[in-house]
Structure formats: structure tokens, C-alpha cells
């Protein structure tokens, strides 16, 4: 099939590359000329495991190309995916201006029947909005349909998630329209849910809101464990074995960040409010999440007191492991809190330092974890990168001025840290002190 994907970010680029790999002819469109230039030169604008190879292979085979020109891309396509950003407004509502702009562009370009598929995360009713914009602005009364096909990929495993999604949700106005998408996705052989457009839009928000609530729930339990002298790791084990609960998304830590959960929870709260429903449960989950970073900073400040001129080595800047994405990363709040308290911050991240420099200029960026820890009064683990789990902790301790570790992601065993001679503070577990 001939497809175009408008918006060449984490979702659009991966979607375009995977559809090309499945044998389709895919054009990725973006309004950012620098991004398209890079891609045409074979460079990836984002870090995503396996992406470069996938893109190179499909470009070489002539199935994948990149352009800033929406109109010709739309004209040659049977299916047009909208995968542009839907960032939050100050009010918490989703900013749909990019979706609206693309819908307008499609309206001007449309010259024969097409299926317009919304992959961006958008509030219920946005499919209707896109249909209205195209209907009002098309130059001739050309027929078209609008489908909602929300995306569930996770940054860091985006290709695997796109090739093997748990489910493919297709919200279409009729079975016949849904068939076009079924055909496109058929080679993946994954479970598909065919539903109406509004329900598909809601499935995406309900899923993200539920996962965010799970994270906030276990973080609230971690707070309680600290007060009750219980160990949240044991609590998670005991809860997670219940198949009705499961272990996924029950990792206590600094809370959720990234480009999806914070904005999607806020957006759903706003949608609910606009429909006359106060989503108190979700508001509480957001509130619990908001406190996480400040709580961590308060702990570091208390133990290091006085903090002025103390050196804190922050390991991990990205909002989660295996990505370079700094959007809503907890590291920003943690580091700003430490800097405001007068600490010096040295930081290291395996992938996100280039992006971090733009938001955190007052940090000393280091070559490695060991480099960051050299002469530090404390190490703070902020992102759960695997390489931090595999550090030579004896070497790390030997470099530090004081063997003190604050683990915001619970990546180490407290007993091991004690034996290795660290003072070790983690989330929802008792602190340990050198033997
Ligand atoms: P992104 O910011 O990485 O990419 C969006 C791209 O759209 C940018 O390259 C931008 O230049 C381009 N763009 C904006 N306006 C445009 C226009 N008018 N014409 C052409 N291109 C335009 O965003 P993303 O992370 O890929 O997310 C895209 C959507 O998918 C969002 O709605 C997001 O909520 C949703 N989503 C994201 C993820 C994720 O993990 N990143 C997962 C699931 C769903």
C-alpha cells in the first residue's frame, strides 16, 4: 500500500519505517527541514535501538523516503497517518494545533478517496474535528474517512512494540473502513480491536491513566513503607504474584515522566471536567507523582546538610532508560532542586546528555559514571539504565569523597550496598549504613 506518515518523531518515524519494512511504500513527512535533512543524510534525529538499521535498509530498498512536502505525499497515498505532537497547554488540555494544521493540509491536497488515520494521542472527539476540517476545506467533494488508531509503543523498545504490539486498536466509522487498516496490519498477526472512533480515542487515555495510577499507587505505598519500616520491594513481590495485580508498573521510584503520562493524565482530567465529571481518582495520582522529585531532593538535602558546595553526581538524565528523551524527565526537577540548594551537580547519561544540555545548562557533564562520581559527596541514581546496575561499585566508592548513594530507582540491593561500604538510601526501603 502507499502510505504517508505526517510527523516524523518517535511515533511517526518508527511507524513509517516498520510499515516500509512490511513491504509498503512509505513517505514520512515533517515540517522541520533540519529533521528531514538529517534523515535524508542517513542520520537519526532520535535515539531508538535498532532504528538506524531499519531506516537504512528500507531507504536502500526504495520503500521509505522523507519529505517536508505534505501535498504530494498525501496525493500518492491510500492511507495518511497523522503522528504529530499533541503537547500540553498551560491549562493541561491537549494542544491540537499541529493536528489541525495537518488536517487542513490534507484537505487542500486530497484528490481521491483516502483513509486518514489519527495516531497522535488526542482527546475524544478529535476524529470528528479532523473530519470537519477536511470537509470544510477540501477543494472538491472528495470522499474520505477518519480512523482512530492510537499508538502504544514505548520509547526504548519502539520497534519491537510496533512489530509485536499487545493489541492494535482501530476505531473506524464502519467495518469496511476498518478493513483497510486490518489489511495493513495483518502481516503482524497481532490481536486487533475494531471499535468506534470515540471509544478508540478513549482506550488510549484510559490505558495511560491506569498505568500512571499504578505507578502513583506503589509510590504512595512506598511512602507508607518508609513510615512503617516495611520494605516496598517485598510488598511488590507479594502483590505482584496476584495475577489480578501483576508486577508491571509497580516499581516505586521518582515517578513517571516523559512525553506521554504527564500530559495524557492532565488531558484526561481536562476532558472529564469539560464533560462535567470530576476525575478525582486521577487527580490524586497526578498529585502523588508531582511530589516525588521534591521528596527525593528533600532527602538528599537532609542527609547532606549543609548542601552548599557539596558535589552530587547524578546518574541518568533521560526520563527513562534506553531513550534520549528529556521531556518531563524527573532529572530536571531533581537537579534544579539540588542547584537551588547550592549543590554542584556533575551528571552522566548514556544517551540524553546532548538534549539535557539545552534544559540544564548549569551542570557539569561527564564522560562516564566513574568520571561523575570522582570526588563526589553523593551519587544520585535518577534513571534506571542497565549500565548503572552493572557498575563496579567498589571502584565507584573508591572515587567518591563520601560513600553515599541515593537511589531514586531502587536498582541496587541494600544489603549488598551495606557490605560494599556505602550509606545507601532508596525508595520505600530502610536506609543502610556501612558495616
Ligand atoms: P515528537 O515530538 O517526537 O514528533 C512529532 C513530530 O511532528 C515532530 O518531528 C514535529 O516537527 C512534527 N510536526 C509538528 N507539526 C507538524 C506539521 N504541521 N506537519 C508536519 N510535521 C509536524 O512526538 P512523538 O513522541 O512522536 O508523539 C507523537 C504523538 O504520538 C503524540 O500525540 C504523542 O502523545 C503520541 N504518542 C507518543 C508516544 C511516545 O512514546 N513518544 C507513544 C504513544 C503515543
Short mmCIF file of C-alpha atoms and ligand atoms in Angstrom, two decimals:
data_model
loop_
_atom_site.label_atom_id
_atom_site.label_comp_id
_atom_site.label_asym_id
_atom_site.label_seq_id
_atom_site.Cartn_x
_atom_site.Cartn_y
_atom_site.Cartn_z
CA UNK A 1 0.00 0.00 0.00
CA UNK A 2 1.05 3.60 -0.46
CA UNK A 3 1.09 5.33 2.88
CA UNK A 4 2.31 8.60 4.29
CA UNK A 5 3.02 9.38 7.92
CA UNK A 6 2.87 13.03 8.89
CA UNK A 7 5.10 13.90 11.88
CA UNK A 8 8.47 12.15 11.90
CA UNK A 9 9.07 11.90 15.65
CA UNK A 10 9.32 8.84 17.89
CA UNK A 11 5.95 7.56 16.70
CA UNK A 12 5.90 8.69 13.07
CA UNK A 13 9.43 7.66 12.14
CA UNK A 14 9.11 4.22 13.72
CA UNK A 15 5.65 3.70 12.18
CA UNK A 16 6.84 4.72 8.72
CA UNK A 17 9.96 2.54 8.93
CA UNK A 18 8.03 -0.52 10.18
CA UNK A 19 5.31 -0.21 7.53
CA UNK A 20 8.03 0.11 4.88
CA UNK A 21 9.70 -2.99 6.28
CA UNK A 22 6.41 -4.85 5.89
CA UNK A 23 6.58 -4.12 2.16
CA UNK A 24 4.58 -0.89 1.89
CA UNK A 25 5.71 2.24 0.15
CA UNK A 26 6.03 4.80 2.96
CA UNK A 27 6.76 8.52 2.92
CA UNK A 28 7.50 10.27 6.21
CA UNK A 29 6.57 13.96 6.24
CA UNK A 30 7.77 16.55 8.72
CA UNK A 31 7.61 20.31 8.75
CA UNK A 32 11.04 20.50 10.35
CA UNK A 33 13.51 20.75 7.42
CA UNK A 34 16.51 20.01 9.67
CA UNK A 35 14.99 16.68 10.68
CA UNK A 36 14.26 15.71 7.08
CA UNK A 37 17.78 16.77 6.01
CA UNK A 38 19.30 14.54 8.69
CA UNK A 39 17.15 11.58 7.71
CA UNK A 40 17.99 12.01 4.05
CA UNK A 41 21.66 12.03 5.05
CA UNK A 42 21.11 8.73 6.88
CA UNK A 43 21.31 10.23 10.39
CA UNK A 44 18.70 9.56 13.06
CA UNK A 45 17.20 12.63 14.80
CA UNK A 46 16.32 10.46 17.83
CA UNK A 47 17.94 7.59 19.66
CA UNK A 48 15.95 4.38 19.41
CA UNK A 49 17.54 0.91 19.46
CA UNK A 50 17.52 -0.72 16.00
CA UNK A 51 16.06 2.31 14.24
CA UNK A 52 19.06 3.34 12.19
CA UNK A 53 19.47 -0.08 10.63
CA UNK A 54 15.74 -0.37 9.90
CA UNK A 55 15.65 3.05 8.24
CA UNK A 56 18.82 2.48 6.20
CA UNK A 57 17.59 -0.89 4.96
CA UNK A 58 14.24 0.43 3.78
CA UNK A 59 15.65 3.60 2.24
CA UNK A 60 18.17 1.47 0.34
CA UNK A 61 15.38 -0.79 -0.90
CA UNK A 62 13.40 2.24 -2.08
CA UNK A 63 10.38 1.72 0.19
CA UNK A 64 10.98 4.62 2.60
CA UNK A 65 11.56 8.30 1.88
CA UNK A 66 11.41 11.64 3.66
CA UNK A 67 9.95 14.99 2.69
CA UNK A 68 8.75 18.32 4.02
CA UNK A 69 6.10 18.50 1.28
CA UNK A 70 2.73 17.36 2.61
CA UNK A 71 0.71 17.80 -0.55
CA UNK A 72 2.49 15.38 -2.92
CA UNK A 73 2.85 12.85 -0.09
CA UNK A 74 -0.91 12.91 0.55
CA UNK A 75 -1.74 12.67 -3.16
CA UNK A 76 0.22 9.46 -3.68
CA UNK A 77 -1.15 7.78 -0.54
CA UNK A 78 -4.10 5.49 0.11
CA UNK A 79 -3.69 5.94 3.85
CA UNK A 80 -2.42 9.08 5.59
CA UNK A 81 -1.32 8.74 9.21
CA UNK A 82 -1.27 11.79 11.46
CA UNK A 83 1.50 11.33 14.05
CA UNK A 84 2.34 14.91 15.03
CA UNK A 85 2.91 16.06 18.60
CA UNK A 86 -0.02 16.95 20.86
CA UNK A 87 1.79 18.78 23.68
CA UNK A 88 0.01 20.11 26.75
CA UNK A 89 -1.24 23.67 27.01
CA UNK A 90 -0.72 25.51 30.30
CA UNK A 91 -4.28 24.53 31.26
CA UNK A 92 -3.46 20.81 30.87
CA UNK A 93 -5.61 20.47 27.75
CA UNK A 94 -4.00 18.98 24.62
CA UNK A 95 -2.71 21.47 22.10
CA UNK A 96 -4.24 20.23 18.86
CA UNK A 97 -2.84 22.95 16.61
CA UNK A 98 -0.44 20.60 14.79
CA UNK A 99 -3.24 18.07 14.17
CA UNK A 100 -5.48 20.88 12.88
CA UNK A 101 -2.71 22.19 10.62
CA UNK A 102 -2.15 18.74 9.11
CA UNK A 103 -5.91 18.21 8.65
CA UNK A 104 -6.04 21.50 6.75
CA UNK A 105 -3.08 20.44 4.59
CA UNK A 106 -4.77 17.11 3.83
CA UNK A 107 -7.99 18.93 2.89
CA UNK A 108 -6.12 21.05 0.36
CA UNK A 109 -4.26 18.06 -1.10
CA UNK A 110 -6.97 15.43 -1.23
CA UNK A 111 -7.72 14.39 -4.82
CA UNK A 112 -9.25 10.89 -4.44
CA UNK A 113 -10.66 8.68 -1.67
CA UNK A 114 -8.28 8.21 1.28
CA UNK A 115 -8.34 6.92 4.82
CA UNK A 116 -6.99 9.47 7.29
CA UNK A 117 -5.68 7.75 10.41
CA UNK A 118 -5.08 9.58 13.64
CA UNK A 119 -2.17 8.03 15.53
CA UNK A 120 -1.42 11.04 17.71
CA UNK A 121 -2.85 10.84 21.22
CA UNK A 122 -5.88 13.11 21.05
CA UNK A 123 -8.93 13.76 23.24
CA UNK A 124 -12.24 12.13 22.49
CA UNK A 125 -13.92 13.98 19.64
CA UNK A 126 -10.74 14.88 17.76
CA UNK A 127 -11.61 12.45 14.96
CA UNK A 128 -14.80 14.48 14.44
CA UNK A 129 -12.74 17.67 14.43
CA UNK A 130 -10.35 16.32 11.79
CA UNK A 131 -13.31 15.19 9.66
CA UNK A 132 -14.93 18.64 9.95
CA UNK A 133 -11.73 20.46 8.98
CA UNK A 134 -11.22 18.30 5.89
CA UNK A 135 -14.88 18.51 4.93
CA UNK A 136 -14.98 22.29 5.20
CA UNK A 137 -11.68 22.91 3.41
CA UNK A 138 -11.46 20.31 0.63
CA UNK A 139 -11.43 21.82 -2.82
CA UNK A 140 -13.80 19.26 -4.34
CA UNK A 141 -16.35 16.97 -2.66
CA UNK A 142 -13.92 14.05 -2.48
CA UNK A 143 -14.90 11.19 -0.19
CA UNK A 144 -12.67 10.22 2.76
CA UNK A 145 -12.86 8.55 6.18
CA UNK A 146 -11.22 9.32 9.50
CA UNK A 147 -9.99 6.48 11.70
CA UNK A 148 -8.51 6.49 15.20
CA UNK A 149 -5.55 4.12 15.60
CA UNK A 150 -3.88 5.09 18.88
CA UNK A 151 -0.24 4.20 19.41
CA UNK A 152 1.02 2.24 22.43
CA UNK A 153 4.74 1.98 21.66
CA UNK A 154 7.24 2.73 24.39
CA UNK A 155 10.36 4.74 23.69
CA UNK A 156 13.39 2.50 24.07
CA UNK A 157 11.56 -0.53 22.64
CA UNK A 158 9.56 1.29 19.98
CA UNK A 159 10.41 -1.01 17.08
CA UNK A 160 9.72 -4.20 18.97
CA UNK A 161 6.48 -2.69 20.30
CA UNK A 162 5.40 -1.69 16.79
CA UNK A 163 6.19 -5.11 15.37
CA UNK A 164 4.64 -7.01 18.28
CA UNK A 165 2.00 -4.77 19.91
CA UNK A 166 -0.20 -6.30 22.63
CA UNK A 167 -3.18 -5.05 20.66
CA UNK A 168 -3.97 -2.92 17.65
CA UNK A 169 -6.93 -0.62 18.24
CA UNK A 170 -8.86 0.53 15.20
CA UNK A 171 -11.67 2.99 15.74
CA UNK A 172 -13.49 3.31 12.42
CA UNK A 173 -16.84 4.67 11.25
CA UNK A 174 -17.67 1.34 9.53
CA UNK A 175 -16.41 -2.25 9.19
CA UNK A 176 -15.50 -1.56 5.60
CA UNK A 177 -13.18 1.30 6.54
CA UNK A 178 -11.67 -0.77 9.35
CA UNK A 179 -10.82 -3.46 6.76
CA UNK A 180 -8.26 -1.15 5.10
CA UNK A 181 -6.37 -0.93 8.37
CA UNK A 182 -6.85 -4.62 9.11
CA UNK A 183 -5.20 -5.40 5.81
CA UNK A 184 -2.28 -3.09 6.52
CA UNK A 185 -1.69 -4.63 9.96
CA UNK A 186 -2.47 -8.24 9.00
CA UNK A 187 1.20 -9.28 8.49
CA UNK A 188 1.89 -8.54 12.19
CA UNK A 189 -0.60 -11.24 13.25
CA UNK A 190 -1.48 -9.44 16.50
CA UNK A 191 -4.82 -9.08 18.31
CA UNK A 192 -6.96 -6.33 16.82
CA UNK A 193 -9.86 -4.49 18.36
CA UNK A 194 -12.31 -2.89 15.97
CA UNK A 195 -14.45 -0.24 17.58
CA UNK A 196 -15.92 3.22 17.03
CA UNK A 197 -13.72 6.32 16.84
CA UNK A 198 -14.67 7.78 20.25
CA UNK A 199 -14.01 4.50 22.07
CA UNK A 200 -10.63 4.08 20.38
CA UNK A 201 -9.64 7.60 21.43
CA UNK A 202 -10.74 6.80 24.98
CA UNK A 203 -8.87 3.46 25.09
CA UNK A 204 -5.55 5.28 24.72
CA UNK A 205 -6.19 7.73 27.58
CA UNK A 206 -7.77 5.13 29.83
CA UNK A 207 -4.73 2.87 29.35
CA UNK A 208 -2.17 5.56 30.11
CA UNK A 209 -4.18 6.91 33.04
CA UNK A 210 -4.45 3.43 34.53
CA UNK A 211 -0.70 2.81 34.24
CA UNK A 212 0.05 6.22 35.75
CA UNK A 213 -2.27 5.39 38.66
CA UNK A 214 -0.45 2.09 39.19
CA UNK A 215 2.86 3.94 39.45
CA UNK A 216 1.44 6.54 41.83
CA UNK A 217 -0.23 3.83 43.88
CA UNK A 218 3.01 1.97 44.52
CA UNK A 219 4.80 5.24 45.22
CA UNK A 220 2.18 6.07 47.84
CA UNK A 221 2.70 2.57 49.31
CA UNK A 222 6.47 3.26 49.28
CA UNK A 223 5.87 6.43 51.31
CA UNK A 224 3.89 4.36 53.75
CA UNK A 225 6.59 1.66 53.90
CA UNK A 226 9.13 4.31 54.88
CA UNK A 227 6.90 5.40 57.77
CA UNK A 228 6.03 1.85 58.80
CA UNK A 229 9.57 0.46 58.45
CA UNK A 230 8.42 -2.02 55.82
CA UNK A 231 10.23 -2.93 52.58
CA UNK A 232 8.37 -1.95 49.42
CA UNK A 233 10.38 -4.46 47.32
CA UNK A 234 8.90 -7.28 49.38
CA UNK A 235 5.46 -5.70 49.20
CA UNK A 236 5.68 -5.53 45.38
CA UNK A 237 6.74 -9.18 45.23
CA UNK A 238 3.84 -10.19 47.40
CA UNK A 239 1.33 -8.10 45.47
CA UNK A 240 2.68 -8.80 42.00
CA UNK A 241 2.24 -12.56 42.20
CA UNK A 242 -1.51 -11.99 42.28
CA UNK A 243 -2.40 -12.26 38.58
CA UNK A 244 -5.17 -9.70 39.06
CA UNK A 245 -2.49 -7.17 40.02
CA UNK A 246 0.72 -8.20 38.21
CA UNK A 247 4.20 -6.76 38.74
CA UNK A 248 4.32 -4.45 35.76
CA UNK A 249 4.30 -0.75 36.56
CA UNK A 250 4.67 -1.44 40.26
CA UNK A 251 8.24 -0.13 40.50
CA UNK A 252 8.49 2.56 43.15
CA UNK A 253 10.74 5.46 42.27
CA UNK A 254 10.80 9.10 41.30
CA UNK A 255 7.50 8.79 39.46
CA UNK A 256 6.54 8.87 35.84
CA UNK A 257 7.77 11.44 33.34
CA UNK A 258 8.20 11.56 29.59
CA UNK A 259 6.12 12.93 26.80
CA UNK A 260 3.03 10.81 27.45
CA UNK A 261 1.89 10.04 31.01
CA UNK A 262 2.09 13.57 32.44
CA UNK A 263 0.31 15.20 29.51
CA UNK A 264 -2.17 12.39 28.93
CA UNK A 265 -3.30 12.29 32.56
CA UNK A 266 -3.72 16.08 32.60
CA UNK A 267 -5.58 15.98 29.31
CA UNK A 268 -7.98 13.27 30.50
CA UNK A 269 -8.70 15.26 33.67
CA UNK A 270 -9.50 18.26 31.47
CA UNK A 271 -11.67 16.22 29.10
CA UNK A 272 -13.54 14.79 32.08
CA UNK A 273 -14.05 18.29 33.51
CA UNK A 274 -15.33 19.58 30.17
CA UNK A 275 -17.87 16.75 30.18
CA UNK A 276 -18.92 17.64 33.74
CA UNK A 277 -17.06 14.84 35.54
CA UNK A 278 -14.51 15.45 38.29
CA UNK A 279 -11.93 12.64 37.86
CA UNK A 280 -10.77 12.78 41.49
CA UNK A 281 -9.00 9.43 41.37
CA UNK A 282 -6.75 10.54 38.53
CA UNK A 283 -6.18 13.97 40.06
CA UNK A 284 -4.82 12.25 43.18
CA UNK A 285 -2.48 10.08 41.09
CA UNK A 286 -1.09 13.21 39.42
CA UNK A 287 -0.64 14.88 42.80
CA UNK A 288 1.29 11.89 44.22
CA UNK A 289 3.52 11.93 41.14
CA UNK A 290 4.18 15.65 41.43
CA UNK A 291 5.68 15.21 44.91
CA UNK A 292 8.20 12.52 44.00
CA UNK A 293 11.18 14.58 42.86
CA UNK A 294 10.86 17.14 45.65
CA UNK A 295 10.72 14.38 48.22
CA UNK A 296 13.95 12.91 46.82
CA UNK A 297 15.66 16.31 46.88
CA UNK A 298 14.48 16.89 50.45
CA UNK A 299 16.03 13.57 51.50
CA UNK A 300 19.36 14.41 49.83
CA UNK A 301 19.35 17.86 51.43
CA UNK A 302 18.62 16.43 54.88
CA UNK A 303 21.41 13.84 54.75
CA UNK A 304 23.99 16.12 53.11
CA UNK A 305 23.17 19.14 55.25
CA UNK A 306 24.69 21.66 54.68
CA UNK A 307 24.37 21.16 50.92
CA UNK A 308 26.23 24.31 49.80
CA UNK A 309 29.15 23.37 47.56
CA UNK A 310 28.65 19.65 48.04
CA UNK A 311 29.15 17.71 44.83
CA UNK A 312 26.31 15.43 43.77
CA UNK A 313 26.88 13.02 40.88
CA UNK A 314 23.57 12.47 39.12
CA UNK A 315 23.49 9.24 37.12
CA UNK A 316 20.75 9.25 34.50
CA UNK A 317 19.04 12.23 32.90
CA UNK A 318 16.58 10.76 30.38
CA UNK A 319 13.01 10.30 31.59
CA UNK A 320 13.60 6.56 31.48
CA UNK A 321 16.24 4.09 30.35
CA UNK A 322 17.03 3.38 26.69
CA UNK A 323 15.97 6.78 25.40
CA UNK A 324 17.48 10.22 24.90
CA UNK A 325 14.13 11.89 25.60
CA UNK A 326 14.27 14.61 28.26
CA UNK A 327 10.61 15.63 28.09
CA UNK A 328 9.21 15.81 31.64
CA UNK A 329 12.29 13.97 32.92
CA UNK A 330 12.45 13.81 36.73
CA UNK A 331 16.16 14.65 36.47
CA UNK A 332 15.25 18.24 35.64
CA UNK A 333 13.36 18.80 38.89
CA UNK A 334 15.90 16.87 40.96
CA UNK A 335 18.87 18.77 39.53
CA UNK A 336 17.15 22.16 39.76
CA UNK A 337 16.30 21.41 43.39
CA UNK A 338 19.92 20.48 44.15
CA UNK A 339 21.30 23.54 42.36
CA UNK A 340 18.86 25.82 44.18
CA UNK A 341 20.09 24.34 47.47
CA UNK A 342 23.65 25.32 46.48
CA UNK A 343 25.00 21.92 45.46
CA UNK A 344 27.32 21.37 42.49
CA UNK A 345 25.95 18.80 40.09
CA UNK A 346 28.04 16.54 37.89
CA UNK A 347 25.95 14.35 35.61
CA UNK A 348 26.22 11.46 33.22
CA UNK A 349 23.69 9.77 30.94
CA UNK A 350 24.50 7.24 28.22
CA UNK A 351 22.16 8.85 25.63
CA UNK A 352 20.49 12.06 26.82
CA UNK A 353 23.36 14.48 27.54
CA UNK A 354 23.05 16.40 24.28
CA UNK A 355 19.34 17.01 24.91
CA UNK A 356 19.93 17.67 28.62
CA UNK A 357 22.40 20.49 27.94
CA UNK A 358 19.58 22.59 26.50
CA UNK A 359 17.44 22.34 29.66
CA UNK A 360 20.13 22.00 32.32
CA UNK A 361 22.99 24.31 31.36
CA UNK A 362 24.41 24.73 34.88
CA UNK A 363 25.51 21.09 35.16
CA UNK A 364 29.00 19.66 34.65
CA UNK A 365 28.56 16.89 32.07
CA UNK A 366 30.85 13.89 32.48
CA UNK A 367 32.24 11.12 30.30
CA UNK A 368 31.11 8.21 32.46
CA UNK A 369 29.54 7.30 35.78
CA UNK A 370 33.01 7.00 37.31
CA UNK A 371 34.00 10.39 35.97
CA UNK A 372 30.85 11.91 37.51
CA UNK A 373 31.44 10.20 40.87
CA UNK A 374 35.07 11.31 41.07
CA UNK A 375 35.33 13.42 44.23
CA UNK A 376 31.53 13.46 44.76
CA UNK A 377 29.91 13.73 48.17
CA UNK A 378 26.99 11.65 46.94
CA UNK A 379 25.72 9.75 43.93
CA UNK A 380 22.04 10.07 43.00
CA UNK A 381 20.56 7.46 40.66
CA UNK A 382 17.78 9.12 38.67
CA UNK A 383 17.29 6.88 35.58
CA UNK A 384 17.35 3.08 35.68
CA UNK A 385 19.85 2.49 32.85
CA UNK A 386 21.16 -1.07 32.81
CA UNK A 387 24.76 0.10 32.77
CA UNK A 388 24.27 1.65 36.22
CA UNK A 389 23.13 -1.72 37.54
CA UNK A 390 26.37 -3.23 36.23
CA UNK A 391 28.76 -0.61 37.64
CA UNK A 392 31.84 -1.71 39.53
CA UNK A 393 30.60 -0.30 42.81
CA UNK A 394 33.90 -0.83 44.64
CA UNK A 395 35.61 1.31 42.03
CA UNK A 396 32.83 3.89 42.33
CA UNK A 397 33.14 4.03 46.12
CA UNK A 398 36.91 4.41 45.83
CA UNK A 399 36.45 7.53 43.71
CA UNK A 400 33.90 9.25 45.93
CA UNK A 401 34.69 11.68 48.71
CA UNK A 402 31.91 10.15 50.80
CA UNK A 403 30.39 6.69 50.09
CA UNK A 404 26.81 7.90 49.94
CA UNK A 405 24.23 6.76 47.37
CA UNK A 406 20.65 7.97 46.89
CA UNK A 407 18.85 5.54 44.64
CA UNK A 408 15.72 7.03 43.12
CA UNK A 409 15.02 3.84 41.14
CA UNK A 410 15.87 1.05 43.61
CA UNK A 411 18.39 -0.56 41.27
CA UNK A 412 20.67 -1.97 44.00
CA UNK A 413 20.19 -4.42 46.85
CA UNK A 414 20.50 -2.59 50.19
CA UNK A 415 22.39 -5.47 51.86
CA UNK A 416 24.96 -5.56 49.05
CA UNK A 417 25.44 -1.79 49.32
CA UNK A 418 25.99 -2.09 53.07
CA UNK A 419 28.60 -4.83 52.57
CA UNK A 420 30.32 -2.69 49.94
CA UNK A 421 30.67 0.10 52.49
CA UNK A 422 28.01 2.53 51.27
CA UNK A 423 25.47 4.57 53.13
CA UNK A 424 22.51 3.81 50.89
CA UNK A 425 19.09 5.46 50.75
CA UNK A 426 16.44 4.13 48.38
CA UNK A 427 12.69 4.40 47.90
CA UNK A 428 10.33 2.71 50.36
CA UNK A 429 13.11 0.69 51.99
CA UNK A 430 15.11 1.14 55.15
CA UNK A 431 18.40 3.01 54.67
CA UNK A 432 21.57 1.03 55.29
CA UNK A 433 24.89 2.20 56.69
CA UNK A 434 28.41 0.83 56.17
CA UNK A 435 29.21 -2.24 58.23
P1 LIG B 1 7.58 14.09 18.51
O1 LIG B 1 7.55 15.44 19.11
O2 LIG B 1 8.77 13.21 18.67
O3 LIG B 1 7.32 14.21 16.94
C1 LIG B 1 6.31 15.00 16.41
C2 LIG B 1 6.79 15.47 15.05
O4 LIG B 1 5.72 16.14 14.39
C3 LIG B 1 7.94 16.47 15.09
O5 LIG B 1 9.03 15.99 14.34
C4 LIG B 1 7.37 17.75 14.52
O6 LIG B 1 8.30 18.51 13.78
C5 LIG B 1 6.28 17.19 13.62
N1 LIG B 1 5.23 18.15 13.29
C6 LIG B 1 4.58 19.02 14.11
N2 LIG B 1 3.68 19.73 13.41
C7 LIG B 1 3.74 19.28 12.14
C8 LIG B 1 3.05 19.63 10.96
N3 LIG B 1 2.11 20.56 10.96
N4 LIG B 1 3.38 18.98 9.83
C9 LIG B 1 4.34 18.03 9.81
N5 LIG B 1 5.02 17.66 10.90
C10 LIG B 1 4.73 18.28 12.05
O7 LIG B 1 6.27 13.35 19.03
P2 LIG B 1 6.05 11.81 19.31
O8 LIG B 1 6.68 11.44 20.60
O9 LIG B 1 6.37 11.04 18.09
O10 LIG B 1 4.47 11.79 19.56
C11 LIG B 1 3.55 11.98 18.52
C12 LIG B 1 2.16 11.65 19.04
O11 LIG B 1 2.10 10.27 19.43
C13 LIG B 1 1.74 12.46 20.27
O12 LIG B 1 0.37 12.69 20.23
C14 LIG B 1 2.07 11.50 21.42
O13 LIG B 1 1.27 11.74 22.54
C15 LIG B 1 1.73 10.17 20.80
N6 LIG B 1 2.45 9.04 21.38
C16 LIG B 1 3.78 9.14 21.70
C17 LIG B 1 4.45 8.05 22.23
C18 LIG B 1 5.89 8.15 22.61
O14 LIG B 1 6.36 7.26 23.33
N7 LIG B 1 6.64 9.14 22.18
C19 LIG B 1 3.77 6.84 22.43
C20 LIG B 1 2.43 6.75 22.06
C21 LIG B 1 1.78 7.86 21.54
#
